[in-house]
Amino acid sequence: MIFRRKVTKKGPGVSIEDPKIRGLYQVQKELDAARAPDFSSIIASAKRRTQHNGSRLVKGLSALLGPQRVFTLALCLLLLLTGALIVQWLTPFRQSNFDTLGAAKDIVNWQPPSTSLFTSSPQVWFLEDNWDWQSPTDNLLKTYPRVSFLNGDS
Amino acid sequence: MTDHQVHLQYKLKDYHQASYGWAVACCKFDHDKGQDVLQAAYLKILEGRAKFDGFSSFKTWLFSVIKNTAREQLRKERIRSLLQAAIRVQPAEYPDLEEEQNRNIEVYRLKVALSGLSKRQQEVLHLVFYQDLTIQEAGHVLGISTGAAARHYERGKAGLRIRLTEENDP
């Protein structure tokens, strides 16, 4: 005796009927059909929108309510100010003349205001780590190999 | 208006009723929003921003355009409602369910039962039962595989049946 299993195969595109659910959807369909706007009126208003496409952005902002518009503008202003502050904060670091150890990158070309104060009258002065102006000495030249002289005789 | 646009208009007119039903379903049964979405979708098509490539039927392609347009509009709506919440303005209310209940108790029951299902299940059920599409076509519209669409369909239908029965026998 051969037993055959009854297989109800449904294809990928086939949906199983459920009269109750379908009936409910049909009622909804009828109600929607009664409420559906006229096709020509929708197309007409769509065309009107096409004509005003250029002013769509302005329309978007002006379509907001008064308080909403104020809030949006305030938010934009706040973002702008925050951006400006961040840029201002970052600027000195970007233009820094100091290396990663904090030492001055360049020897500053500076002459003492009065020779009476500096009897040795050196041609070159440079900035040390402790921010004091020092005259060049052998010791310092060893410590700061990047020193250069004004007259080029380094 | 070009011949192509006239031709498109005729085609759109053929599916207008069905498109409206789908647009409303995509907008959580809000008829006003559905109308806006439908208008925006028509505009996209007539302006050539959405082009029919012929890979599927015109109806499934049109439904995909409507679905995507509704998603864009709802995203904008969400941002707007966030703004409204931030300045403590009452957000726009969803359609009055009591009024809906008075209008038609059957549709109200269906909507209540559907609200317990996932969005995907609701969409697949709508496309199959309301729009008379096959599961394969529904998958095309939603951009998912036929197998996934079939799973959503089966689970959605089972869930809907249980919810409708529960309502009948509380």
PDB file of C-alpha atoms in Angstrom:
ATOM      1  CA  MET A   1       0.000   0.000   0.000  1.00  0.00           C
ATOM      2  CA  ILE A   2       1.421   3.348  -0.960  1.00  0.00           C
ATOM      3  CA  PHE A   3       0.844   6.224   1.338  1.00  0.00           C
ATOM      4  CA  ARG A   4       0.821   9.531  -0.350  1.00  0.00           C
ATOM      5  CA  ARG A   5       1.317  12.648   1.601  1.00  0.00           C
ATOM      6  CA  LYS A   6      -1.039  15.360   0.554  1.00  0.00           C
ATOM      7  CA  VAL A   7       1.103  18.323  -0.247  1.00  0.00           C
ATOM      8  CA  THR A   8      -0.484  21.664  -0.839  1.00  0.00           C
ATOM      9  CA  LYS A   9       2.230  23.558  -2.564  1.00  0.00           C
ATOM     10  CA  LYS A  10       1.810  27.211  -3.139  1.00  0.00           C
ATOM     11  CA  GLY A  11       3.921  29.133  -5.592  1.00  0.00           C
ATOM     12  CA  PRO A  12       5.878  32.196  -4.599  1.00  0.00           C
ATOM     13  CA  GLY A  13       3.397  34.601  -6.087  1.00  0.00           C
ATOM     14  CA  VAL A  14       0.226  33.011  -4.803  1.00  0.00           C
ATOM     15  CA  SER A  15      -1.525  34.311  -1.723  1.00  0.00           C
ATOM     16  CA  ILE A  16      -3.836  32.231   0.421  1.00  0.00           C
ATOM     17  CA  GLU A  17      -7.349  33.561   0.470  1.00  0.00           C
ATOM     18  CA  ASP A  18      -8.801  34.628   3.773  1.00  0.00           C
ATOM     19  CA  PRO A  19     -12.345  35.850   3.136  1.00  0.00           C
ATOM     20  CA  LYS A  20     -12.788  37.566   6.479  1.00  0.00           C
ATOM     21  CA  ILE A  21      -9.645  39.669   6.213  1.00  0.00           C
ATOM     22  CA  ARG A  22     -10.261  40.341   2.548  1.00  0.00           C
ATOM     23  CA  GLY A  23     -13.797  41.457   3.374  1.00  0.00           C
ATOM     24  CA  LEU A  24     -12.513  43.973   5.911  1.00  0.00           C
ATOM     25  CA  TYR A  25     -10.011  45.334   3.431  1.00  0.00           C
ATOM     26  CA  GLN A  26     -12.725  45.630   0.802  1.00  0.00           C
ATOM     27  CA  VAL A  27     -14.826  47.784   3.161  1.00  0.00           C
ATOM     28  CA  GLN A  28     -11.811  50.005   3.726  1.00  0.00           C
ATOM     29  CA  LYS A  29     -11.214  50.154  -0.013  1.00  0.00           C
ATOM     30  CA  GLU A  30     -14.755  51.347  -0.636  1.00  0.00           C
ATOM     31  CA  LEU A  31     -14.470  54.025   2.032  1.00  0.00           C
ATOM     32  CA  ASP A  32     -11.146  55.215   0.630  1.00  0.00           C
ATOM     33  CA  ALA A  33     -12.608  55.328  -2.857  1.00  0.00           C
ATOM     34  CA  ALA A  34     -15.343  57.628  -1.585  1.00  0.00           C
ATOM     35  CA  ARG A  35     -12.770  59.926  -0.015  1.00  0.00           C
ATOM     36  CA  ALA A  36     -10.229  59.843  -2.833  1.00  0.00           C
ATOM     37  CA  PRO A  37      -9.652  63.270  -4.393  1.00  0.00           C
ATOM     38  CA  ASP A  38     -10.248  63.858  -8.063  1.00  0.00           C
ATOM     39  CA  PHE A  39      -7.253  62.932 -10.207  1.00  0.00           C
ATOM     40  CA  SER A  40      -7.395  66.117 -12.282  1.00  0.00           C
ATOM     41  CA  SER A  41      -7.414  68.337  -9.171  1.00  0.00           C
ATOM     42  CA  ILE A  42      -4.331  66.563  -7.785  1.00  0.00           C
ATOM     43  CA  ILE A  43      -2.532  66.939 -11.109  1.00  0.00           C
ATOM     44  CA  ALA A  44      -3.530  70.616 -11.286  1.00  0.00           C
ATOM     45  CA  SER A  45      -2.147  71.328  -7.826  1.00  0.00           C
ATOM     46  CA  ALA A  46       0.976  69.299  -8.652  1.00  0.00           C
ATOM     47  CA  LYS A  47       1.502  71.533 -11.685  1.00  0.00           C
ATOM     48  CA  ARG A  48       1.056  74.623  -9.528  1.00  0.00           C
ATOM     49  CA  ARG A  49       3.754  73.259  -7.260  1.00  0.00           C
ATOM     50  CA  THR A  50       6.031  72.747 -10.280  1.00  0.00           C
ATOM     51  CA  GLN A  51       5.643  76.396 -11.225  1.00  0.00           C
ATOM     52  CA  HIS A  52       6.671  77.466  -7.731  1.00  0.00           C
ATOM     53  CA  ASN A  53       9.631  75.140  -7.509  1.00  0.00           C
ATOM     54  CA  GLY A  54      12.066  78.042  -7.520  1.00  0.00           C
ATOM     55  CA  SER A  55      10.696  79.500  -4.322  1.00  0.00           C
ATOM     56  CA  ARG A  56      10.354  76.185  -2.550  1.00  0.00           C
ATOM     57  CA  LEU A  57      13.111  76.877  -0.011  1.00  0.00           C
ATOM     58  CA  VAL A  58      11.703  80.223   1.003  1.00  0.00           C
ATOM     59  CA  LYS A  59       8.266  78.668   1.151  1.00  0.00           C
ATOM     60  CA  GLY A  60       9.615  75.981   3.480  1.00  0.00           C
ATOM     61  CA  LEU A  61      10.834  78.476   6.061  1.00  0.00           C
ATOM     62  CA  SER A  62       7.896  80.795   5.776  1.00  0.00           C
ATOM     63  CA  ALA A  63       5.514  77.851   6.081  1.00  0.00           C
ATOM     64  CA  LEU A  64       6.649  77.386   9.680  1.00  0.00           C
ATOM     65  CA  LEU A  65       4.712  78.927  12.519  1.00  0.00           C
ATOM     66  CA  GLY A  66       6.046  82.110  14.132  1.00  0.00           C
ATOM     67  CA  PRO A  67       7.644  80.490  17.220  1.00  0.00           C
ATOM     68  CA  GLN A  68       9.013  77.645  15.121  1.00  0.00           C
ATOM     69  CA  ARG A  69      10.617  80.094  12.726  1.00  0.00           C
ATOM     70  CA  VAL A  70      12.198  82.011  15.598  1.00  0.00           C
ATOM     71  CA  PHE A  71      13.454  78.783  17.142  1.00  0.00           C
ATOM     72  CA  THR A  72      14.919  77.574  13.827  1.00  0.00           C
ATOM     73  CA  LEU A  73      16.679  80.869  13.204  1.00  0.00           C
ATOM     74  CA  ALA A  74      17.986  80.976  16.796  1.00  0.00           C
ATOM     75  CA  LEU A  75      19.306  77.449  16.413  1.00  0.00           C
ATOM     76  CA  CYS A  76      21.083  78.383  13.172  1.00  0.00           C
ATOM     77  CA  LEU A  77      22.597  81.461  14.832  1.00  0.00           C
ATOM     78  CA  LEU A  78      23.773  79.386  17.780  1.00  0.00           C
ATOM     79  CA  LEU A  79      25.408  76.852  15.465  1.00  0.00           C
ATOM     80  CA  LEU A  80      27.108  79.664  13.555  1.00  0.00           C
ATOM     81  CA  LEU A  81      28.468  81.218  16.764  1.00  0.00           C
ATOM     82  CA  THR A  82      29.696  77.856  18.026  1.00  0.00           C
ATOM     83  CA  GLY A  83      31.487  77.294  14.714  1.00  0.00           C
ATOM     84  CA  ALA A  84      33.123  80.726  14.897  1.00  0.00           C
ATOM     85  CA  LEU A  85      34.282  80.092  18.467  1.00  0.00           C
ATOM     86  CA  ILE A  86      35.788  76.738  17.538  1.00  0.00           C
ATOM     87  CA  VAL A  87      37.646  78.319  14.610  1.00  0.00           C
ATOM     88  CA  GLN A  88      38.914  81.117  16.847  1.00  0.00           C
ATOM     89  CA  TRP A  89      40.050  78.605  19.451  1.00  0.00           C
ATOM     90  CA  LEU A  90      41.914  76.516  16.896  1.00  0.00           C
ATOM     91  CA  THR A  91      43.635  79.387  15.069  1.00  0.00           C
ATOM     92  CA  PRO A  92      46.532  80.142  17.553  1.00  0.00           C
ATOM     93  CA  PHE A  93      47.538  76.490  17.610  1.00  0.00           C
ATOM     94  CA  ARG A  94      47.653  76.308  13.865  1.00  0.00           C
ATOM     95  CA  GLN A  95      49.942  79.343  13.560  1.00  0.00           C
ATOM     96  CA  SER A  96      52.133  78.328  16.474  1.00  0.00           C
ATOM     97  CA  ASN A  97      55.859  78.975  16.225  1.00  0.00           C
ATOM     98  CA  PHE A  98      56.708  76.464  18.905  1.00  0.00           C
ATOM     99  CA  ASP A  99      57.661  72.865  18.418  1.00  0.00           C
ATOM    100  CA  THR A 100      56.159  69.959  20.312  1.00  0.00           C
ATOM    101  CA  LEU A 101      58.534  70.452  23.244  1.00  0.00           C
ATOM    102  CA  GLY A 102      57.526  74.089  23.566  1.00  0.00           C
ATOM    103  CA  ALA A 103      60.802  75.565  22.294  1.00  0.00           C
ATOM    104  CA  ALA A 104      60.757  78.449  19.858  1.00  0.00           C
ATOM    105  CA  LYS A 105      61.201  77.322  16.278  1.00  0.00           C
ATOM    106  CA  ASP A 106      62.749  80.526  15.047  1.00  0.00           C
ATOM    107  CA  ILE A 107      65.439  82.694  16.458  1.00  0.00           C
ATOM    108  CA  VAL A 108      63.972  86.116  16.734  1.00  0.00           C
ATOM    109  CA  ASN A 109      65.862  88.869  15.102  1.00  0.00           C
ATOM    110  CA  TRP A 110      65.968  91.337  17.863  1.00  0.00           C
ATOM    111  CA  GLN A 111      68.369  94.095  18.800  1.00  0.00           C
ATOM    112  CA  PRO A 112      68.651  95.381  22.327  1.00  0.00           C
ATOM    113  CA  PRO A 113      67.001  98.774  22.744  1.00  0.00           C
ATOM    114  CA  SER A 114      70.098 100.272  24.221  1.00  0.00           C
ATOM    115  CA  THR A 115      73.718  99.147  23.994  1.00  0.00           C
ATOM    116  CA  SER A 116      74.381 100.544  27.444  1.00  0.00           C
ATOM    117  CA  LEU A 117      72.384  97.734  28.980  1.00  0.00           C
ATOM    118  CA  PHE A 118      74.212  95.056  27.012  1.00  0.00           C
ATOM    119  CA  THR A 119      77.904  95.777  27.101  1.00  0.00           C
ATOM    120  CA  SER A 120      78.841  92.828  24.936  1.00  0.00           C
ATOM    121  CA  SER A 121      76.462  94.101  22.226  1.00  0.00           C
ATOM    122  CA  PRO A 122      75.805  90.737  20.647  1.00  0.00           C
ATOM    123  CA  GLN A 123      74.453  90.497  17.138  1.00  0.00           C
ATOM    124  CA  VAL A 124      72.221  87.584  17.868  1.00  0.00           C
ATOM    125  CA  TRP A 125      69.706  87.077  20.598  1.00  0.00           C
ATOM    126  CA  PHE A 126      67.478  84.164  20.948  1.00  0.00           C
ATOM    127  CA  LEU A 127      64.611  82.931  23.025  1.00  0.00           C
ATOM    128  CA  GLU A 128      65.265  80.255  25.591  1.00  0.00           C
ATOM    129  CA  ASP A 129      62.886  77.763  27.122  1.00  0.00           C
ATOM    130  CA  ASN A 130      62.238  79.946  30.116  1.00  0.00           C
ATOM    131  CA  TRP A 131      61.247  82.830  27.807  1.00  0.00           C
ATOM    132  CA  ASP A 132      64.201  85.017  28.785  1.00  0.00           C
ATOM    133  CA  TRP A 133      66.344  86.666  26.179  1.00  0.00           C
ATOM    134  CA  GLN A 134      69.869  85.320  26.317  1.00  0.00           C
ATOM    135  CA  SER A 135      73.053  86.197  24.577  1.00  0.00           C
ATOM    136  CA  PRO A 136      74.761  83.376  22.690  1.00  0.00           C
ATOM    137  CA  THR A 137      77.337  81.450  24.668  1.00  0.00           C
ATOM    138  CA  ASP A 138      79.187  78.274  23.884  1.00  0.00           C
ATOM    139  CA  ASN A 139      77.088  76.409  26.354  1.00  0.00           C
ATOM    140  CA  LEU A 140      73.857  77.636  24.879  1.00  0.00           C
ATOM    141  CA  LEU A 141      74.998  76.954  21.360  1.00  0.00           C
ATOM    142  CA  LYS A 142      75.554  73.352  22.370  1.00  0.00           C
ATOM    143  CA  THR A 143      72.178  73.137  23.978  1.00  0.00           C
ATOM    144  CA  TYR A 144      70.369  74.851  21.129  1.00  0.00           C
ATOM    145  CA  PRO A 145      71.914  73.662  17.904  1.00  0.00           C
ATOM    146  CA  ARG A 146      69.380  75.446  15.747  1.00  0.00           C
ATOM    147  CA  VAL A 147      70.707  78.900  16.586  1.00  0.00           C
ATOM    148  CA  SER A 148      71.617  80.998  13.569  1.00  0.00           C
ATOM    149  CA  PHE A 149      73.474  84.263  13.392  1.00  0.00           C
ATOM    150  CA  LEU A 150      72.399  87.425  11.743  1.00  0.00           C
ATOM    151  CA  ASN A 151      75.643  87.853   9.873  1.00  0.00           C
ATOM    152  CA  GLY A 152      75.566  84.283   8.671  1.00  0.00           C
ATOM    153  CA  ASP A 153      78.764  83.218  10.507  1.00  0.00           C
ATOM    154  CA  SER A 154      77.194  80.362  12.442  1.00  0.00           C
TER     155      SER A 154
ATOM    156  CA  MET B   1       3.348  69.256 -21.958  1.00  0.00           C
ATOM    157  CA  THR B   2       5.194  66.542 -23.892  1.00  0.00           C
ATOM    158  CA  ASP B   3       3.616  63.380 -25.300  1.00  0.00           C
ATOM    159  CA  HIS B   4       5.517  61.347 -22.732  1.00  0.00           C
ATOM    160  CA  GLN B   5       3.980  63.340 -19.876  1.00  0.00           C
ATOM    161  CA  VAL B   6       0.492  62.961 -21.357  1.00  0.00           C
ATOM    162  CA  HIS B   7       1.051  59.226 -21.636  1.00  0.00           C
ATOM    163  CA  LEU B   8       2.248  59.098 -18.029  1.00  0.00           C
ATOM    164  CA  GLN B   9      -0.804  61.027 -16.883  1.00  0.00           C
ATOM    165  CA  TYR B  10      -3.134  58.501 -18.507  1.00  0.00           C
ATOM    166  CA  LYS B  11      -1.301  55.682 -16.786  1.00  0.00           C
ATOM    167  CA  LEU B  12      -1.377  57.430 -13.425  1.00  0.00           C
ATOM    168  CA  LYS B  13      -5.087  58.037 -13.815  1.00  0.00           C
ATOM    169  CA  ASP B  14      -5.698  54.324 -14.315  1.00  0.00           C
ATOM    170  CA  TYR B  15      -4.151  53.536 -10.930  1.00  0.00           C
ATOM    171  CA  HIS B  16      -5.310  56.664  -9.112  1.00  0.00           C
ATOM    172  CA  GLN B  17      -7.763  54.997  -6.706  1.00  0.00           C
ATOM    173  CA  ALA B  18      -5.341  52.224  -5.800  1.00  0.00           C
ATOM    174  CA  SER B  19      -2.480  54.706  -5.432  1.00  0.00           C
ATOM    175  CA  TYR B  20      -4.544  56.829  -3.089  1.00  0.00           C
ATOM    176  CA  GLY B  21      -5.328  53.819  -0.881  1.00  0.00           C
ATOM    177  CA  TRP B  22      -1.652  52.869  -0.757  1.00  0.00           C
ATOM    178  CA  ALA B  23      -0.542  56.436  -0.002  1.00  0.00           C
ATOM    179  CA  VAL B  24      -3.043  56.642   2.890  1.00  0.00           C
ATOM    180  CA  ALA B  25      -1.847  53.278   4.229  1.00  0.00           C
ATOM    181  CA  CYS B  26       1.779  54.487   4.061  1.00  0.00           C
ATOM    182  CA  CYS B  27       0.811  57.568   6.113  1.00  0.00           C
ATOM    183  CA  LYS B  28      -0.742  55.676   9.032  1.00  0.00           C
ATOM    184  CA  PHE B  29      -4.249  56.126   7.579  1.00  0.00           C
ATOM    185  CA  ASP B  30      -4.048  59.913   7.549  1.00  0.00           C
ATOM    186  CA  HIS B  31      -5.985  60.969   4.457  1.00  0.00           C
ATOM    187  CA  ASP B  32      -4.588  64.509   4.288  1.00  0.00           C
ATOM    188  CA  LYS B  33      -1.007  63.321   4.469  1.00  0.00           C
ATOM    189  CA  GLY B  34      -1.797  60.579   1.987  1.00  0.00           C
ATOM    190  CA  GLN B  35      -3.050  63.179  -0.464  1.00  0.00           C
ATOM    191  CA  ASP B  36       0.123  65.241  -0.014  1.00  0.00           C
ATOM    192  CA  VAL B  37       2.292  62.188  -0.557  1.00  0.00           C
ATOM    193  CA  LEU B  38       0.368  61.213  -3.668  1.00  0.00           C
ATOM    194  CA  GLN B  39       0.733  64.700  -5.091  1.00  0.00           C
ATOM    195  CA  ALA B  40       4.466  64.737  -4.382  1.00  0.00           C
ATOM    196  CA  ALA B  41       4.838  61.300  -5.987  1.00  0.00           C
ATOM    197  CA  TYR B  42       2.953  62.407  -9.120  1.00  0.00           C
ATOM    198  CA  LEU B  43       5.164  65.474  -9.278  1.00  0.00           C
ATOM    199  CA  LYS B  44       8.296  63.325  -9.076  1.00  0.00           C
ATOM    200  CA  ILE B  45       7.073  61.176 -11.933  1.00  0.00           C
ATOM    201  CA  LEU B  46       5.897  64.020 -14.165  1.00  0.00           C
ATOM    202  CA  GLU B  47       9.093  66.002 -13.616  1.00  0.00           C
ATOM    203  CA  GLY B  48      11.135  62.940 -14.531  1.00  0.00           C
ATOM    204  CA  ARG B  49      12.816  62.639 -11.127  1.00  0.00           C
ATOM    205  CA  ALA B  50      11.448  59.095 -10.889  1.00  0.00           C
ATOM    206  CA  LYS B  51      11.797  57.091 -14.090  1.00  0.00           C
ATOM    207  CA  PHE B  52      10.097  53.841 -14.965  1.00  0.00           C
ATOM    208  CA  ASP B  53      12.828  51.388 -15.992  1.00  0.00           C
ATOM    209  CA  GLY B  54      10.525  48.591 -17.119  1.00  0.00           C
ATOM    210  CA  PHE B  55      12.008  45.977 -14.776  1.00  0.00           C
ATOM    211  CA  SER B  56       8.672  45.525 -13.033  1.00  0.00           C
ATOM    212  CA  SER B  57       5.061  46.346 -13.822  1.00  0.00           C
ATOM    213  CA  PHE B  58       4.041  50.003 -13.853  1.00  0.00           C
ATOM    214  CA  LYS B  59       1.813  49.469 -10.832  1.00  0.00           C
ATOM    215  CA  THR B  60       4.536  48.005  -8.596  1.00  0.00           C
ATOM    216  CA  TRP B  61       6.960  50.737  -9.693  1.00  0.00           C
ATOM    217  CA  LEU B  62       4.374  53.438  -8.951  1.00  0.00           C
ATOM    218  CA  PHE B  63       3.736  51.948  -5.516  1.00  0.00           C
ATOM    219  CA  SER B  64       7.478  51.934  -4.803  1.00  0.00           C
ATOM    220  CA  VAL B  65       7.677  55.627  -5.686  1.00  0.00           C
ATOM    221  CA  ILE B  66       4.729  56.370  -3.396  1.00  0.00           C
ATOM    222  CA  LYS B  67       6.277  54.318  -0.600  1.00  0.00           C
ATOM    223  CA  ASN B  68       9.613  56.152  -0.863  1.00  0.00           C
ATOM    224  CA  THR B  69       7.900  59.537  -1.036  1.00  0.00           C
ATOM    225  CA  ALA B  70       5.854  58.711   2.057  1.00  0.00           C
ATOM    226  CA  ARG B  71       9.030  57.688   3.882  1.00  0.00           C
ATOM    227  CA  GLU B  72      10.675  61.033   2.986  1.00  0.00           C
ATOM    228  CA  GLN B  73       7.615  63.000   4.096  1.00  0.00           C
ATOM    229  CA  LEU B  74       7.347  61.092   7.383  1.00  0.00           C
ATOM    230  CA  ARG B  75      11.033  61.746   8.060  1.00  0.00           C
ATOM    231  CA  LYS B  76      10.474  65.471   7.548  1.00  0.00           C
ATOM    232  CA  GLU B  77       7.377  65.259   9.708  1.00  0.00           C
ATOM    233  CA  ARG B  78       9.385  63.596  12.481  1.00  0.00           C
ATOM    234  CA  ILE B  79      12.010  66.362  12.423  1.00  0.00           C
ATOM    235  CA  ARG B  80       9.248  68.978  12.505  1.00  0.00           C
ATOM    236  CA  SER B  81       7.575  67.259  15.448  1.00  0.00           C
ATOM    237  CA  LEU B  82      10.933  67.185  17.252  1.00  0.00           C
ATOM    238  CA  LEU B  83      11.216  70.921  16.710  1.00  0.00           C
ATOM    239  CA  GLN B  84       7.681  71.364  17.973  1.00  0.00           C
ATOM    240  CA  ALA B  85       8.460  69.280  21.057  1.00  0.00           C
ATOM    241  CA  ALA B  86      11.548  71.393  21.678  1.00  0.00           C
ATOM    242  CA  ILE B  87       9.521  74.602  21.789  1.00  0.00           C
ATOM    243  CA  ARG B  88       6.616  72.915  23.569  1.00  0.00           C
ATOM    244  CA  VAL B  89       4.049  73.285  20.816  1.00  0.00           C
ATOM    245  CA  GLN B  90       1.436  70.544  20.613  1.00  0.00           C
ATOM    246  CA  PRO B  91       2.212  68.279  17.639  1.00  0.00           C
ATOM    247  CA  ALA B  92      -0.365  67.690  14.937  1.00  0.00           C
ATOM    248  CA  GLU B  93      -2.738  64.986  16.065  1.00  0.00           C
ATOM    249  CA  TYR B  94      -3.318  61.759  14.226  1.00  0.00           C
ATOM    250  CA  PRO B  95      -6.781  61.129  12.789  1.00  0.00           C
ATOM    251  CA  ASP B  96      -9.524  61.076  15.344  1.00  0.00           C
ATOM    252  CA  LEU B  97     -10.176  57.406  16.015  1.00  0.00           C
ATOM    253  CA  GLU B  98     -13.540  58.079  17.653  1.00  0.00           C
ATOM    254  CA  GLU B  99     -14.764  59.785  14.542  1.00  0.00           C
ATOM    255  CA  GLU B 100     -13.410  56.887  12.553  1.00  0.00           C
ATOM    256  CA  GLN B 101     -15.235  54.493  14.860  1.00  0.00           C
ATOM    257  CA  ASN B 102     -18.525  56.222  14.221  1.00  0.00           C
ATOM    258  CA  ARG B 103     -17.898  56.228  10.494  1.00  0.00           C
ATOM    259  CA  ASN B 104     -17.303  52.592  10.157  1.00  0.00           C
ATOM    260  CA  ILE B 105     -16.887  50.108  12.952  1.00  0.00           C
ATOM    261  CA  GLU B 106     -15.484  47.426  10.664  1.00  0.00           C
ATOM    262  CA  VAL B 107     -12.658  49.550   9.333  1.00  0.00           C
ATOM    263  CA  TYR B 108     -11.970  50.793  12.833  1.00  0.00           C
ATOM    264  CA  ARG B 109     -11.608  47.201  14.050  1.00  0.00           C
ATOM    265  CA  LEU B 110      -9.252  46.429  11.198  1.00  0.00           C
ATOM    266  CA  LYS B 111      -7.105  49.460  11.971  1.00  0.00           C
ATOM    267  CA  VAL B 112      -6.946  48.631  15.670  1.00  0.00           C
ATOM    268  CA  ALA B 113      -5.990  45.049  14.869  1.00  0.00           C
ATOM    269  CA  LEU B 114      -3.387  46.203  12.340  1.00  0.00           C
ATOM    270  CA  SER B 115      -1.805  48.577  14.844  1.00  0.00           C
ATOM    271  CA  GLY B 116      -0.573  45.535  16.782  1.00  0.00           C
ATOM    272  CA  LEU B 117       1.372  44.229  13.783  1.00  0.00           C
ATOM    273  CA  SER B 118       4.771  45.297  12.532  1.00  0.00           C
ATOM    274  CA  LYS B 119       4.963  47.933   9.805  1.00  0.00           C
ATOM    275  CA  ARG B 120       6.234  45.459   7.224  1.00  0.00           C
ATOM    276  CA  GLN B 121       3.417  43.019   7.998  1.00  0.00           C
ATOM    277  CA  GLN B 122       0.849  45.801   7.654  1.00  0.00           C
ATOM    278  CA  GLU B 123       2.316  46.831   4.305  1.00  0.00           C
ATOM    279  CA  VAL B 124       2.400  43.324   2.870  1.00  0.00           C
ATOM    280  CA  LEU B 125      -1.170  42.612   4.008  1.00  0.00           C
ATOM    281  CA  HIS B 126      -2.382  45.868   2.481  1.00  0.00           C
ATOM    282  CA  LEU B 127      -0.698  45.142  -0.842  1.00  0.00           C
ATOM    283  CA  VAL B 128      -2.098  41.623  -1.000  1.00  0.00           C
ATOM    284  CA  PHE B 129      -5.620  42.094   0.326  1.00  0.00           C
ATOM    285  CA  TYR B 130      -6.354  45.686  -0.622  1.00  0.00           C
ATOM    286  CA  GLN B 131      -4.346  46.096  -3.797  1.00  0.00           C
ATOM    287  CA  ASP B 132      -4.738  42.491  -5.015  1.00  0.00           C
ATOM    288  CA  LEU B 133      -1.032  42.135  -5.668  1.00  0.00           C
ATOM    289  CA  THR B 134       0.719  38.784  -5.415  1.00  0.00           C
ATOM    290  CA  ILE B 135       3.251  38.217  -2.635  1.00  0.00           C
ATOM    291  CA  GLN B 136       6.025  38.455  -5.218  1.00  0.00           C
ATOM    292  CA  GLU B 137       4.775  41.846  -6.436  1.00  0.00           C
ATOM    293  CA  ALA B 138       4.402  43.038  -2.843  1.00  0.00           C
ATOM    294  CA  GLY B 139       8.033  42.079  -2.276  1.00  0.00           C
ATOM    295  CA  HIS B 140       8.983  44.113  -5.371  1.00  0.00           C
ATOM    296  CA  VAL B 141       7.178  47.179  -4.078  1.00  0.00           C
ATOM    297  CA  LEU B 142       8.794  46.976  -0.648  1.00  0.00           C
ATOM    298  CA  GLY B 143      12.223  46.074  -1.985  1.00  0.00           C
ATOM    299  CA  ILE B 144      12.392  42.734  -0.160  1.00  0.00           C
ATOM    300  CA  SER B 145      12.687  39.144  -1.377  1.00  0.00           C
ATOM    301  CA  THR B 146       9.631  37.023  -2.110  1.00  0.00           C
ATOM    302  CA  GLY B 147      10.535  34.692   0.764  1.00  0.00           C
ATOM    303  CA  ALA B 148      10.691  37.575   3.226  1.00  0.00           C
ATOM    304  CA  ALA B 149       7.423  38.984   1.887  1.00  0.00           C
ATOM    305  CA  ALA B 150       5.787  35.551   2.281  1.00  0.00           C
ATOM    306  CA  ARG B 151       6.982  35.320   5.879  1.00  0.00           C
ATOM    307  CA  HIS B 152       5.639  38.792   6.697  1.00  0.00           C
ATOM    308  CA  TYR B 153       2.390  37.860   5.000  1.00  0.00           C
ATOM    309  CA  GLU B 154       1.924  34.608   6.938  1.00  0.00           C
ATOM    310  CA  ARG B 155       2.851  36.059  10.303  1.00  0.00           C
ATOM    311  CA  GLY B 156       0.849  39.205   9.694  1.00  0.00           C
ATOM    312  CA  LYS B 157      -2.215  37.264   8.687  1.00  0.00           C
ATOM    313  CA  ALA B 158      -1.956  34.954  11.710  1.00  0.00           C
ATOM    314  CA  GLY B 159      -1.515  37.948  14.019  1.00  0.00           C
ATOM    315  CA  LEU B 160      -4.424  39.777  12.456  1.00  0.00           C
ATOM    316  CA  ARG B 161      -6.680  36.742  12.747  1.00  0.00           C
ATOM    317  CA  ILE B 162      -5.856  36.342  16.432  1.00  0.00           C
ATOM    318  CA  ARG B 163      -6.454  40.026  17.151  1.00  0.00           C
ATOM    319  CA  LEU B 164      -9.753  40.068  15.303  1.00  0.00           C
ATOM    320  CA  THR B 165     -10.893  36.952  17.199  1.00  0.00           C
ATOM    321  CA  GLU B 166      -9.847  38.466  20.526  1.00  0.00           C
ATOM    322  CA  GLU B 167     -11.942  41.512  19.779  1.00  0.00           C
ATOM    323  CA  ASN B 168     -14.951  39.366  19.009  1.00  0.00           C
ATOM    324  CA  ASP B 169     -14.565  37.252  22.171  1.00  0.00           C
ATOM    325  CA  PRO B 170     -13.175  39.500  24.873  1.00  0.00           C
TER     326      PRO B 170
END
